[in-house]
Amino acid sequence: MNEKKGIMLWLSKRKGETVMMGSRSHGLMVQDTVTELDLAMKAMAKGDQVNAMKCIERLIMQEAEADKIEDKLCEDASGGELSVQEREDLIYFIRKMDSIANWAKEGAIHIQLLVETKALVPDYIWIEMGKMASELITAVKHLVKTTENMETSPTETLGNIDAVYDQEKIIDGLYFSCTKQVHLSPMDPRAVMLARELIFAMEMAADTCKACADTIAIILSARRI
């Protein structure tokens, strides 16, 4: 049996059990971390540092929960029903999905540092960075949908994969425009460095979304062979 197809059949057989439910829970938890990052930046744009820090606190807790789900999913995927290659493919996808939450946390830490060091970032830059986070939420939503209908509707899954690719391109454009604005701004070097790291974290999260979508696309393609 084709190894990629074996993954699909295994997931199908275990629908309603730990892996399928866990995959969806994991994806939604990752989505929540990105949402909190977006809310934190919106709060910073309004000068509401207190609310921004609350968003970051929630994000950190959600990222920890995502890690727990990741560990459980990888443990379940290590069962005897899959070949070594199948197991590697599935675990790769799970860990890549979790990396999105890790990058969201990385971005949140840099917001925290901007607040704690009292580094000033103009409102218009917060707004521009917030656009990246909003587009990232959309990318993650489409990615989560690929895991929900991968078995029942391959055509819809491919549509969501394409949507993830489109979002990654949009975020790439925002990455360059935000970086340019940061360097042209009157911010001090410390603020420039931290803002750039925040922007980079979101760019990496978007790239990771694409890597996850690539994995699903490969599985679907192999299934048709």
JSON list of C-alpha atoms in Angstrom, two decimals:
[
{"chain": "A", "resi": 1, "resn": "MET", "atom": "CA", "xyz": [0.00, 0.00, 0.00]},
{"chain": "A", "resi": 2, "resn": "ASN", "atom": "CA", "xyz": [1.17, 3.50, -0.80]},
{"chain": "A", "resi": 3, "resn": "GLU", "atom": "CA", "xyz": [2.61, 4.91, 2.45]},
{"chain": "A", "resi": 4, "resn": "LYS", "atom": "CA", "xyz": [0.86, 8.28, 2.17]},
{"chain": "A", "resi": 5, "resn": "LYS", "atom": "CA", "xyz": [-2.43, 6.51, 1.49]},
{"chain": "A", "resi": 6, "resn": "GLY", "atom": "CA", "xyz": [-1.76, 4.44, 4.60]},
{"chain": "A", "resi": 7, "resn": "ILE", "atom": "CA", "xyz": [-1.78, 7.61, 6.66]},
{"chain": "A", "resi": 8, "resn": "MET", "atom": "CA", "xyz": [-5.12, 8.64, 5.20]},
{"chain": "A", "resi": 9, "resn": "LEU", "atom": "CA", "xyz": [-6.67, 5.25, 5.90]},
{"chain": "A", "resi": 10, "resn": "TRP", "atom": "CA", "xyz": [-5.27, 5.20, 9.41]},
{"chain": "A", "resi": 11, "resn": "LEU", "atom": "CA", "xyz": [-6.66, 8.64, 10.15]},
{"chain": "A", "resi": 12, "resn": "SER", "atom": "CA", "xyz": [-9.99, 7.61, 8.64]},
{"chain": "A", "resi": 13, "resn": "LYS", "atom": "CA", "xyz": [-10.20, 4.44, 10.73]},
{"chain": "A", "resi": 14, "resn": "ARG", "atom": "CA", "xyz": [-9.42, 6.37, 13.87]},
{"chain": "A", "resi": 15, "resn": "LYS", "atom": "CA", "xyz": [-11.84, 9.21, 13.18]},
{"chain": "A", "resi": 16, "resn": "GLY", "atom": "CA", "xyz": [-13.48, 10.19, 16.45]},
{"chain": "A", "resi": 17, "resn": "GLU", "atom": "CA", "xyz": [-10.58, 8.78, 18.42]},
{"chain": "A", "resi": 18, "resn": "THR", "atom": "CA", "xyz": [-7.55, 10.44, 19.95]},
{"chain": "A", "resi": 19, "resn": "VAL", "atom": "CA", "xyz": [-5.60, 11.40, 16.84]},
{"chain": "A", "resi": 20, "resn": "MET", "atom": "CA", "xyz": [-8.40, 13.02, 14.82]},
{"chain": "A", "resi": 21, "resn": "MET", "atom": "CA", "xyz": [-9.89, 14.82, 17.82]},
{"chain": "A", "resi": 22, "resn": "GLY", "atom": "CA", "xyz": [-6.43, 15.75, 19.01]},
{"chain": "A", "resi": 23, "resn": "SER", "atom": "CA", "xyz": [-5.39, 17.09, 15.59]},
{"chain": "A", "resi": 24, "resn": "ARG", "atom": "CA", "xyz": [-8.36, 19.43, 15.52]},
{"chain": "A", "resi": 25, "resn": "SER", "atom": "CA", "xyz": [-7.85, 20.48, 19.15]},
{"chain": "A", "resi": 26, "resn": "HIS", "atom": "CA", "xyz": [-4.18, 21.10, 18.45]},
{"chain": "A", "resi": 27, "resn": "GLY", "atom": "CA", "xyz": [-4.94, 23.20, 15.39]},
{"chain": "A", "resi": 28, "resn": "LEU", "atom": "CA", "xyz": [-7.52, 25.28, 17.23]},
{"chain": "A", "resi": 29, "resn": "MET", "atom": "CA", "xyz": [-5.13, 25.85, 20.14]},
{"chain": "A", "resi": 30, "resn": "VAL", "atom": "CA", "xyz": [-2.44, 27.01, 17.70]},
{"chain": "A", "resi": 31, "resn": "GLN", "atom": "CA", "xyz": [-5.03, 29.30, 16.10]},
{"chain": "A", "resi": 32, "resn": "ASP", "atom": "CA", "xyz": [-5.83, 30.75, 19.54]},
{"chain": "A", "resi": 33, "resn": "THR", "atom": "CA", "xyz": [-2.18, 31.69, 20.13]},
{"chain": "A", "resi": 34, "resn": "VAL", "atom": "CA", "xyz": [-2.08, 33.63, 16.86]},
{"chain": "A", "resi": 35, "resn": "THR", "atom": "CA", "xyz": [-5.38, 35.32, 17.72]},
{"chain": "A", "resi": 36, "resn": "GLU", "atom": "CA", "xyz": [-3.99, 36.49, 21.07]},
{"chain": "A", "resi": 37, "resn": "LEU", "atom": "CA", "xyz": [-0.91, 37.86, 19.30]},
{"chain": "A", "resi": 38, "resn": "ASP", "atom": "CA", "xyz": [-3.19, 39.85, 17.02]},
{"chain": "A", "resi": 39, "resn": "LEU", "atom": "CA", "xyz": [-5.22, 41.15, 19.97]},
{"chain": "A", "resi": 40, "resn": "ALA", "atom": "CA", "xyz": [-2.03, 42.13, 21.81]},
{"chain": "A", "resi": 41, "resn": "MET", "atom": "CA", "xyz": [-0.86, 44.24, 18.87]},
{"chain": "A", "resi": 42, "resn": "LYS", "atom": "CA", "xyz": [-4.26, 45.88, 18.50]},
{"chain": "A", "resi": 43, "resn": "ALA", "atom": "CA", "xyz": [-4.09, 46.78, 22.19]},
{"chain": "A", "resi": 44, "resn": "MET", "atom": "CA", "xyz": [-0.59, 48.21, 21.78]},
{"chain": "A", "resi": 45, "resn": "ALA", "atom": "CA", "xyz": [-1.77, 50.32, 18.84]},
{"chain": "A", "resi": 46, "resn": "LYS", "atom": "CA", "xyz": [-4.32, 51.86, 21.23]},
{"chain": "A", "resi": 47, "resn": "GLY", "atom": "CA", "xyz": [-1.71, 52.37, 23.94]},
{"chain": "A", "resi": 48, "resn": "ASP", "atom": "CA", "xyz": [-3.37, 49.75, 26.15]},
{"chain": "A", "resi": 49, "resn": "GLN", "atom": "CA", "xyz": [-0.34, 47.93, 27.52]},
{"chain": "A", "resi": 50, "resn": "VAL", "atom": "CA", "xyz": [-2.28, 46.31, 30.37]},
{"chain": "A", "resi": 51, "resn": "ASN", "atom": "CA", "xyz": [-4.65, 44.51, 28.02]},
{"chain": "A", "resi": 52, "resn": "ALA", "atom": "CA", "xyz": [-1.77, 43.62, 25.70]},
{"chain": "A", "resi": 53, "resn": "MET", "atom": "CA", "xyz": [0.04, 41.89, 28.57]},
{"chain": "A", "resi": 54, "resn": "LYS", "atom": "CA", "xyz": [-3.12, 39.95, 29.44]},
{"chain": "A", "resi": 55, "resn": "CYS", "atom": "CA", "xyz": [-3.28, 38.73, 25.85]},
{"chain": "A", "resi": 56, "resn": "ILE", "atom": "CA", "xyz": [0.34, 37.63, 26.06]},
{"chain": "A", "resi": 57, "resn": "GLU", "atom": "CA", "xyz": [-0.29, 35.77, 29.33]},
{"chain": "A", "resi": 58, "resn": "ARG", "atom": "CA", "xyz": [-3.13, 33.85, 27.69]},
{"chain": "A", "resi": 59, "resn": "LEU", "atom": "CA", "xyz": [-0.99, 33.19, 24.62]},
{"chain": "A", "resi": 60, "resn": "ILE", "atom": "CA", "xyz": [1.79, 31.68, 26.72]},
{"chain": "A", "resi": 61, "resn": "MET", "atom": "CA", "xyz": [-0.67, 29.36, 28.50]},
{"chain": "A", "resi": 62, "resn": "GLN", "atom": "CA", "xyz": [-2.22, 28.32, 25.19]},
{"chain": "A", "resi": 63, "resn": "GLU", "atom": "CA", "xyz": [1.19, 27.61, 23.67]},
{"chain": "A", "resi": 64, "resn": "ALA", "atom": "CA", "xyz": [1.96, 25.35, 26.64]},
{"chain": "A", "resi": 65, "resn": "GLU", "atom": "CA", "xyz": [-1.34, 23.51, 26.11]},
{"chain": "A", "resi": 66, "resn": "ALA", "atom": "CA", "xyz": [-0.55, 23.14, 22.41]},
{"chain": "A", "resi": 67, "resn": "ASP", "atom": "CA", "xyz": [2.77, 21.54, 23.40]},
{"chain": "A", "resi": 68, "resn": "LYS", "atom": "CA", "xyz": [0.95, 19.01, 25.60]},
{"chain": "A", "resi": 69, "resn": "ILE", "atom": "CA", "xyz": [-1.43, 18.08, 22.78]},
{"chain": "A", "resi": 70, "resn": "GLU", "atom": "CA", "xyz": [1.53, 17.82, 20.40]},
{"chain": "A", "resi": 71, "resn": "ASP", "atom": "CA", "xyz": [3.30, 15.36, 22.71]},
{"chain": "A", "resi": 72, "resn": "LYS", "atom": "CA", "xyz": [0.15, 13.22, 23.04]},
{"chain": "A", "resi": 73, "resn": "LEU", "atom": "CA", "xyz": [-0.45, 13.20, 19.28]},
{"chain": "A", "resi": 74, "resn": "CYS", "atom": "CA", "xyz": [3.14, 12.17, 18.57]},
{"chain": "A", "resi": 75, "resn": "GLU", "atom": "CA", "xyz": [2.83, 9.42, 21.17]},
{"chain": "A", "resi": 76, "resn": "ASP", "atom": "CA", "xyz": [-0.36, 8.15, 19.51]},
{"chain": "A", "resi": 77, "resn": "ALA", "atom": "CA", "xyz": [1.27, 8.32, 16.07]},
{"chain": "A", "resi": 78, "resn": "SER", "atom": "CA", "xyz": [4.09, 6.13, 17.37]},
{"chain": "A", "resi": 79, "resn": "GLY", "atom": "CA", "xyz": [1.74, 3.14, 17.57]},
{"chain": "A", "resi": 80, "resn": "GLY", "atom": "CA", "xyz": [2.26, -0.02, 15.56]},
{"chain": "A", "resi": 81, "resn": "GLU", "atom": "CA", "xyz": [-0.38, 0.70, 12.89]},
{"chain": "A", "resi": 82, "resn": "LEU", "atom": "CA", "xyz": [1.90, 2.88, 10.75]},
{"chain": "A", "resi": 83, "resn": "SER", "atom": "CA", "xyz": [5.13, 2.20, 8.93]},
{"chain": "A", "resi": 84, "resn": "VAL", "atom": "CA", "xyz": [8.26, 4.11, 9.88]},
{"chain": "A", "resi": 85, "resn": "GLN", "atom": "CA", "xyz": [7.84, 6.50, 6.93]},
{"chain": "A", "resi": 86, "resn": "GLU", "atom": "CA", "xyz": [4.15, 7.06, 7.64]},
{"chain": "A", "resi": 87, "resn": "ARG", "atom": "CA", "xyz": [4.95, 7.81, 11.26]},
{"chain": "A", "resi": 88, "resn": "GLU", "atom": "CA", "xyz": [7.65, 10.28, 10.27]},
{"chain": "A", "resi": 89, "resn": "ASP", "atom": "CA", "xyz": [5.30, 12.11, 7.88]},
{"chain": "A", "resi": 90, "resn": "LEU", "atom": "CA", "xyz": [2.55, 12.44, 10.46]},
{"chain": "A", "resi": 91, "resn": "ILE", "atom": "CA", "xyz": [4.86, 13.49, 13.28]},
{"chain": "A", "resi": 92, "resn": "TYR", "atom": "CA", "xyz": [6.54, 16.03, 10.97]},
{"chain": "A", "resi": 93, "resn": "PHE", "atom": "CA", "xyz": [3.16, 17.64, 10.28]},
{"chain": "A", "resi": 94, "resn": "ILE", "atom": "CA", "xyz": [2.19, 17.71, 13.97]},
{"chain": "A", "resi": 95, "resn": "ARG", "atom": "CA", "xyz": [5.49, 19.27, 15.02]},
{"chain": "A", "resi": 96, "resn": "LYS", "atom": "CA", "xyz": [5.39, 21.83, 12.21]},
{"chain": "A", "resi": 97, "resn": "MET", "atom": "CA", "xyz": [1.87, 22.83, 13.22]},
{"chain": "A", "resi": 98, "resn": "ASP", "atom": "CA", "xyz": [3.07, 23.30, 16.79]},
{"chain": "A", "resi": 99, "resn": "SER", "atom": "CA", "xyz": [5.95, 25.48, 15.56]},
{"chain": "A", "resi": 100, "resn": "ILE", "atom": "CA", "xyz": [3.38, 28.09, 14.50]},
{"chain": "A", "resi": 101, "resn": "ALA", "atom": "CA", "xyz": [2.41, 28.50, 18.16]},
{"chain": "A", "resi": 102, "resn": "ASN", "atom": "CA", "xyz": [6.08, 28.65, 19.10]},
{"chain": "A", "resi": 103, "resn": "TRP", "atom": "CA", "xyz": [6.63, 31.54, 16.67]},
{"chain": "A", "resi": 104, "resn": "ALA", "atom": "CA", "xyz": [3.52, 33.29, 18.02]},
{"chain": "A", "resi": 105, "resn": "LYS", "atom": "CA", "xyz": [5.02, 33.01, 21.50]},
{"chain": "A", "resi": 106, "resn": "GLU", "atom": "CA", "xyz": [8.33, 34.33, 20.17]},
{"chain": "A", "resi": 107, "resn": "GLY", "atom": "CA", "xyz": [6.52, 37.37, 18.79]},
{"chain": "A", "resi": 108, "resn": "ALA", "atom": "CA", "xyz": [4.69, 37.86, 22.08]},
{"chain": "A", "resi": 109, "resn": "ILE", "atom": "CA", "xyz": [7.96, 37.83, 24.01]},
{"chain": "A", "resi": 110, "resn": "HIS", "atom": "CA", "xyz": [9.24, 40.70, 21.86]},
{"chain": "A", "resi": 111, "resn": "ILE", "atom": "CA", "xyz": [6.07, 42.71, 22.55]},
{"chain": "A", "resi": 112, "resn": "GLN", "atom": "CA", "xyz": [6.69, 42.07, 26.23]},
{"chain": "A", "resi": 113, "resn": "LEU", "atom": "CA", "xyz": [10.28, 43.28, 25.88]},
{"chain": "A", "resi": 114, "resn": "LEU", "atom": "CA", "xyz": [9.13, 46.42, 24.07]},
{"chain": "A", "resi": 115, "resn": "VAL", "atom": "CA", "xyz": [6.87, 47.19, 27.02]},
{"chain": "A", "resi": 116, "resn": "GLU", "atom": "CA", "xyz": [9.37, 46.31, 29.74]},
{"chain": "A", "resi": 117, "resn": "THR", "atom": "CA", "xyz": [12.21, 48.30, 28.16]},
{"chain": "A", "resi": 118, "resn": "LYS", "atom": "CA", "xyz": [9.86, 51.22, 27.46]},
{"chain": "A", "resi": 119, "resn": "ALA", "atom": "CA", "xyz": [10.90, 51.19, 23.81]},
{"chain": "A", "resi": 120, "resn": "LEU", "atom": "CA", "xyz": [8.51, 53.39, 21.85]},
{"chain": "A", "resi": 121, "resn": "VAL", "atom": "CA", "xyz": [6.89, 52.13, 18.65]},
{"chain": "A", "resi": 122, "resn": "PRO", "atom": "CA", "xyz": [4.65, 54.53, 16.67]},
{"chain": "A", "resi": 123, "resn": "ASP", "atom": "CA", "xyz": [0.97, 53.58, 16.48]},
{"chain": "A", "resi": 124, "resn": "TYR", "atom": "CA", "xyz": [1.07, 53.33, 12.68]},
{"chain": "A", "resi": 125, "resn": "ILE", "atom": "CA", "xyz": [3.75, 50.64, 12.90]},
{"chain": "A", "resi": 126, "resn": "TRP", "atom": "CA", "xyz": [1.71, 48.67, 15.45]},
{"chain": "A", "resi": 127, "resn": "ILE", "atom": "CA", "xyz": [-1.22, 48.88, 13.03]},
{"chain": "A", "resi": 128, "resn": "GLU", "atom": "CA", "xyz": [0.90, 47.61, 10.14]},
{"chain": "A", "resi": 129, "resn": "MET", "atom": "CA", "xyz": [2.30, 44.76, 12.22]},
{"chain": "A", "resi": 130, "resn": "GLY", "atom": "CA", "xyz": [-1.25, 43.98, 13.31]},
{"chain": "A", "resi": 131, "resn": "LYS", "atom": "CA", "xyz": [-2.17, 43.47, 9.66]},
{"chain": "A", "resi": 132, "resn": "MET", "atom": "CA", "xyz": [0.42, 40.71, 9.47]},
{"chain": "A", "resi": 133, "resn": "ALA", "atom": "CA", "xyz": [-1.08, 39.01, 12.52]},
{"chain": "A", "resi": 134, "resn": "SER", "atom": "CA", "xyz": [-4.61, 39.26, 11.10]},
{"chain": "A", "resi": 135, "resn": "GLU", "atom": "CA", "xyz": [-3.51, 37.66, 7.84]},
{"chain": "A", "resi": 136, "resn": "LEU", "atom": "CA", "xyz": [-1.70, 34.97, 9.81]},
{"chain": "A", "resi": 137, "resn": "ILE", "atom": "CA", "xyz": [-4.95, 34.11, 11.62]},
{"chain": "A", "resi": 138, "resn": "THR", "atom": "CA", "xyz": [-6.60, 33.56, 8.24]},
{"chain": "A", "resi": 139, "resn": "ALA", "atom": "CA", "xyz": [-3.74, 31.30, 7.13]},
{"chain": "A", "resi": 140, "resn": "VAL", "atom": "CA", "xyz": [-4.01, 29.17, 10.26]},
{"chain": "A", "resi": 141, "resn": "LYS", "atom": "CA", "xyz": [-7.80, 28.90, 9.90]},
{"chain": "A", "resi": 142, "resn": "HIS", "atom": "CA", "xyz": [-7.40, 27.51, 6.39]},
{"chain": "A", "resi": 143, "resn": "LEU", "atom": "CA", "xyz": [-4.70, 25.14, 7.63]},
{"chain": "A", "resi": 144, "resn": "VAL", "atom": "CA", "xyz": [-6.97, 23.80, 10.38]},
{"chain": "A", "resi": 145, "resn": "LYS", "atom": "CA", "xyz": [-9.68, 23.20, 7.78]},
{"chain": "A", "resi": 146, "resn": "THR", "atom": "CA", "xyz": [-7.31, 21.00, 5.76]},
{"chain": "A", "resi": 147, "resn": "THR", "atom": "CA", "xyz": [-7.10, 18.58, 8.70]},
{"chain": "A", "resi": 148, "resn": "GLU", "atom": "CA", "xyz": [-10.88, 18.62, 9.19]},
{"chain": "A", "resi": 149, "resn": "ASN", "atom": "CA", "xyz": [-11.88, 17.59, 5.66]},
{"chain": "A", "resi": 150, "resn": "MET", "atom": "CA", "xyz": [-8.77, 15.87, 4.32]},
{"chain": "A", "resi": 151, "resn": "GLU", "atom": "CA", "xyz": [-10.50, 12.48, 4.12]},
{"chain": "A", "resi": 152, "resn": "THR", "atom": "CA", "xyz": [-14.07, 13.53, 3.30]},
{"chain": "A", "resi": 153, "resn": "SER", "atom": "CA", "xyz": [-13.44, 16.30, 0.77]},
{"chain": "A", "resi": 154, "resn": "PRO", "atom": "CA", "xyz": [-10.01, 16.30, -0.93]},
{"chain": "A", "resi": 155, "resn": "THR", "atom": "CA", "xyz": [-11.14, 19.02, -3.35]},
{"chain": "A", "resi": 156, "resn": "GLU", "atom": "CA", "xyz": [-12.08, 21.34, -0.51]},
{"chain": "A", "resi": 157, "resn": "THR", "atom": "CA", "xyz": [-8.82, 20.50, 1.21]},
{"chain": "A", "resi": 158, "resn": "LEU", "atom": "CA", "xyz": [-6.85, 21.49, -1.89]},
{"chain": "A", "resi": 159, "resn": "GLY", "atom": "CA", "xyz": [-8.78, 24.78, -1.95]},
{"chain": "A", "resi": 160, "resn": "ASN", "atom": "CA", "xyz": [-7.73, 25.46, 1.63]},
{"chain": "A", "resi": 161, "resn": "ILE", "atom": "CA", "xyz": [-4.13, 24.56, 0.79]},
{"chain": "A", "resi": 162, "resn": "ASP", "atom": "CA", "xyz": [-4.18, 27.12, -2.03]},
{"chain": "A", "resi": 163, "resn": "ALA", "atom": "CA", "xyz": [-5.65, 29.65, 0.40]},
{"chain": "A", "resi": 164, "resn": "VAL", "atom": "CA", "xyz": [-2.73, 29.05, 2.79]},
{"chain": "A", "resi": 165, "resn": "TYR", "atom": "CA", "xyz": [-0.31, 29.65, -0.09]},
{"chain": "A", "resi": 166, "resn": "ASP", "atom": "CA", "xyz": [-2.13, 32.89, -0.97]},
{"chain": "A", "resi": 167, "resn": "GLN", "atom": "CA", "xyz": [-1.95, 34.07, 2.64]},
{"chain": "A", "resi": 168, "resn": "GLU", "atom": "CA", "xyz": [1.76, 33.32, 2.81]},
{"chain": "A", "resi": 169, "resn": "LYS", "atom": "CA", "xyz": [2.32, 35.57, -0.21]},
{"chain": "A", "resi": 170, "resn": "ILE", "atom": "CA", "xyz": [0.25, 38.36, 1.36]},
{"chain": "A", "resi": 171, "resn": "ILE", "atom": "CA", "xyz": [2.23, 38.09, 4.59]},
{"chain": "A", "resi": 172, "resn": "ASP", "atom": "CA", "xyz": [5.50, 38.14, 2.63]},
{"chain": "A", "resi": 173, "resn": "GLY", "atom": "CA", "xyz": [4.46, 41.48, 1.14]},
{"chain": "A", "resi": 174, "resn": "LEU", "atom": "CA", "xyz": [3.54, 42.84, 4.56]},
{"chain": "A", "resi": 175, "resn": "TYR", "atom": "CA", "xyz": [6.83, 41.59, 5.97]},
{"chain": "A", "resi": 176, "resn": "PHE", "atom": "CA", "xyz": [8.81, 43.72, 3.54]},
{"chain": "A", "resi": 177, "resn": "SER", "atom": "CA", "xyz": [6.60, 46.79, 3.94]},
{"chain": "A", "resi": 178, "resn": "CYS", "atom": "CA", "xyz": [6.65, 46.56, 7.75]},
{"chain": "A", "resi": 179, "resn": "THR", "atom": "CA", "xyz": [10.41, 46.08, 7.82]},
{"chain": "A", "resi": 180, "resn": "LYS", "atom": "CA", "xyz": [10.85, 49.10, 5.57]},
{"chain": "A", "resi": 181, "resn": "GLN", "atom": "CA", "xyz": [8.62, 51.26, 7.76]},
{"chain": "A", "resi": 182, "resn": "VAL", "atom": "CA", "xyz": [10.51, 50.22, 10.88]},
{"chain": "A", "resi": 183, "resn": "HIS", "atom": "CA", "xyz": [13.86, 51.26, 9.37]},
{"chain": "A", "resi": 184, "resn": "LEU", "atom": "CA", "xyz": [12.46, 54.55, 8.08]},
{"chain": "A", "resi": 185, "resn": "SER", "atom": "CA", "xyz": [10.87, 55.39, 11.43]},
{"chain": "A", "resi": 186, "resn": "PRO", "atom": "CA", "xyz": [12.37, 57.64, 14.13]},
{"chain": "A", "resi": 187, "resn": "MET", "atom": "CA", "xyz": [12.54, 54.74, 16.60]},
{"chain": "A", "resi": 188, "resn": "ASP", "atom": "CA", "xyz": [15.68, 54.19, 18.64]},
{"chain": "A", "resi": 189, "resn": "PRO", "atom": "CA", "xyz": [17.92, 51.16, 17.83]},
{"chain": "A", "resi": 190, "resn": "ARG", "atom": "CA", "xyz": [16.46, 49.05, 20.65]},
{"chain": "A", "resi": 191, "resn": "ALA", "atom": "CA", "xyz": [12.90, 49.53, 19.41]},
{"chain": "A", "resi": 192, "resn": "VAL", "atom": "CA", "xyz": [13.98, 48.86, 15.82]},
{"chain": "A", "resi": 193, "resn": "MET", "atom": "CA", "xyz": [15.64, 45.58, 16.81]},
{"chain": "A", "resi": 194, "resn": "LEU", "atom": "CA", "xyz": [12.68, 44.32, 18.86]},
{"chain": "A", "resi": 195, "resn": "ALA", "atom": "CA", "xyz": [10.11, 45.36, 16.25]},
{"chain": "A", "resi": 196, "resn": "ARG", "atom": "CA", "xyz": [12.12, 43.58, 13.55]},
{"chain": "A", "resi": 197, "resn": "GLU", "atom": "CA", "xyz": [12.24, 40.41, 15.65]},
{"chain": "A", "resi": 198, "resn": "LEU", "atom": "CA", "xyz": [8.46, 40.57, 16.12]},
{"chain": "A", "resi": 199, "resn": "ILE", "atom": "CA", "xyz": [7.93, 40.97, 12.37]},
{"chain": "A", "resi": 200, "resn": "PHE", "atom": "CA", "xyz": [10.35, 38.11, 11.67]},
{"chain": "A", "resi": 201, "resn": "ALA", "atom": "CA", "xyz": [8.48, 35.80, 14.07]},
{"chain": "A", "resi": 202, "resn": "MET", "atom": "CA", "xyz": [5.24, 36.37, 12.18]},
{"chain": "A", "resi": 203, "resn": "GLU", "atom": "CA", "xyz": [6.97, 35.80, 8.85]},
{"chain": "A", "resi": 204, "resn": "MET", "atom": "CA", "xyz": [8.37, 32.50, 10.13]},
{"chain": "A", "resi": 205, "resn": "ALA", "atom": "CA", "xyz": [4.93, 31.47, 11.40]},
{"chain": "A", "resi": 206, "resn": "ALA", "atom": "CA", "xyz": [3.53, 32.11, 7.91]},
{"chain": "A", "resi": 207, "resn": "ASP", "atom": "CA", "xyz": [6.34, 30.10, 6.30]},
{"chain": "A", "resi": 208, "resn": "THR", "atom": "CA", "xyz": [5.58, 27.26, 8.71]},
{"chain": "A", "resi": 209, "resn": "CYS", "atom": "CA", "xyz": [1.90, 27.36, 7.71]},
{"chain": "A", "resi": 210, "resn": "LYS", "atom": "CA", "xyz": [3.02, 26.87, 4.12]},
{"chain": "A", "resi": 211, "resn": "ALA", "atom": "CA", "xyz": [5.27, 23.96, 5.12]},
{"chain": "A", "resi": 212, "resn": "CYS", "atom": "CA", "xyz": [2.29, 22.29, 6.83]},
{"chain": "A", "resi": 213, "resn": "ALA", "atom": "CA", "xyz": [0.12, 22.85, 3.76]},
{"chain": "A", "resi": 214, "resn": "ASP", "atom": "CA", "xyz": [2.88, 21.38, 1.58]},
{"chain": "A", "resi": 215, "resn": "THR", "atom": "CA", "xyz": [2.81, 18.21, 3.68]},
{"chain": "A", "resi": 216, "resn": "ILE", "atom": "CA", "xyz": [-0.97, 17.82, 3.30]},
{"chain": "A", "resi": 217, "resn": "ALA", "atom": "CA", "xyz": [-0.66, 18.45, -0.46]},
{"chain": "A", "resi": 218, "resn": "ILE", "atom": "CA", "xyz": [1.97, 15.71, -0.77]},
{"chain": "A", "resi": 219, "resn": "ILE", "atom": "CA", "xyz": [-0.21, 13.25, 1.16]},
{"chain": "A", "resi": 220, "resn": "LEU", "atom": "CA", "xyz": [-3.20, 13.99, -1.07]},
{"chain": "A", "resi": 221, "resn": "SER", "atom": "CA", "xyz": [-1.12, 13.79, -4.23]},
{"chain": "A", "resi": 222, "resn": "ALA", "atom": "CA", "xyz": [0.40, 10.45, -3.25]},
{"chain": "A", "resi": 223, "resn": "ARG", "atom": "CA", "xyz": [-3.05, 9.12, -2.42]},
{"chain": "A", "resi": 224, "resn": "ARG", "atom": "CA", "xyz": [-4.15, 9.58, -6.04]},
{"chain": "A", "resi": 225, "resn": "ILE", "atom": "CA", "xyz": [-1.19, 7.58, -7.39]}
]
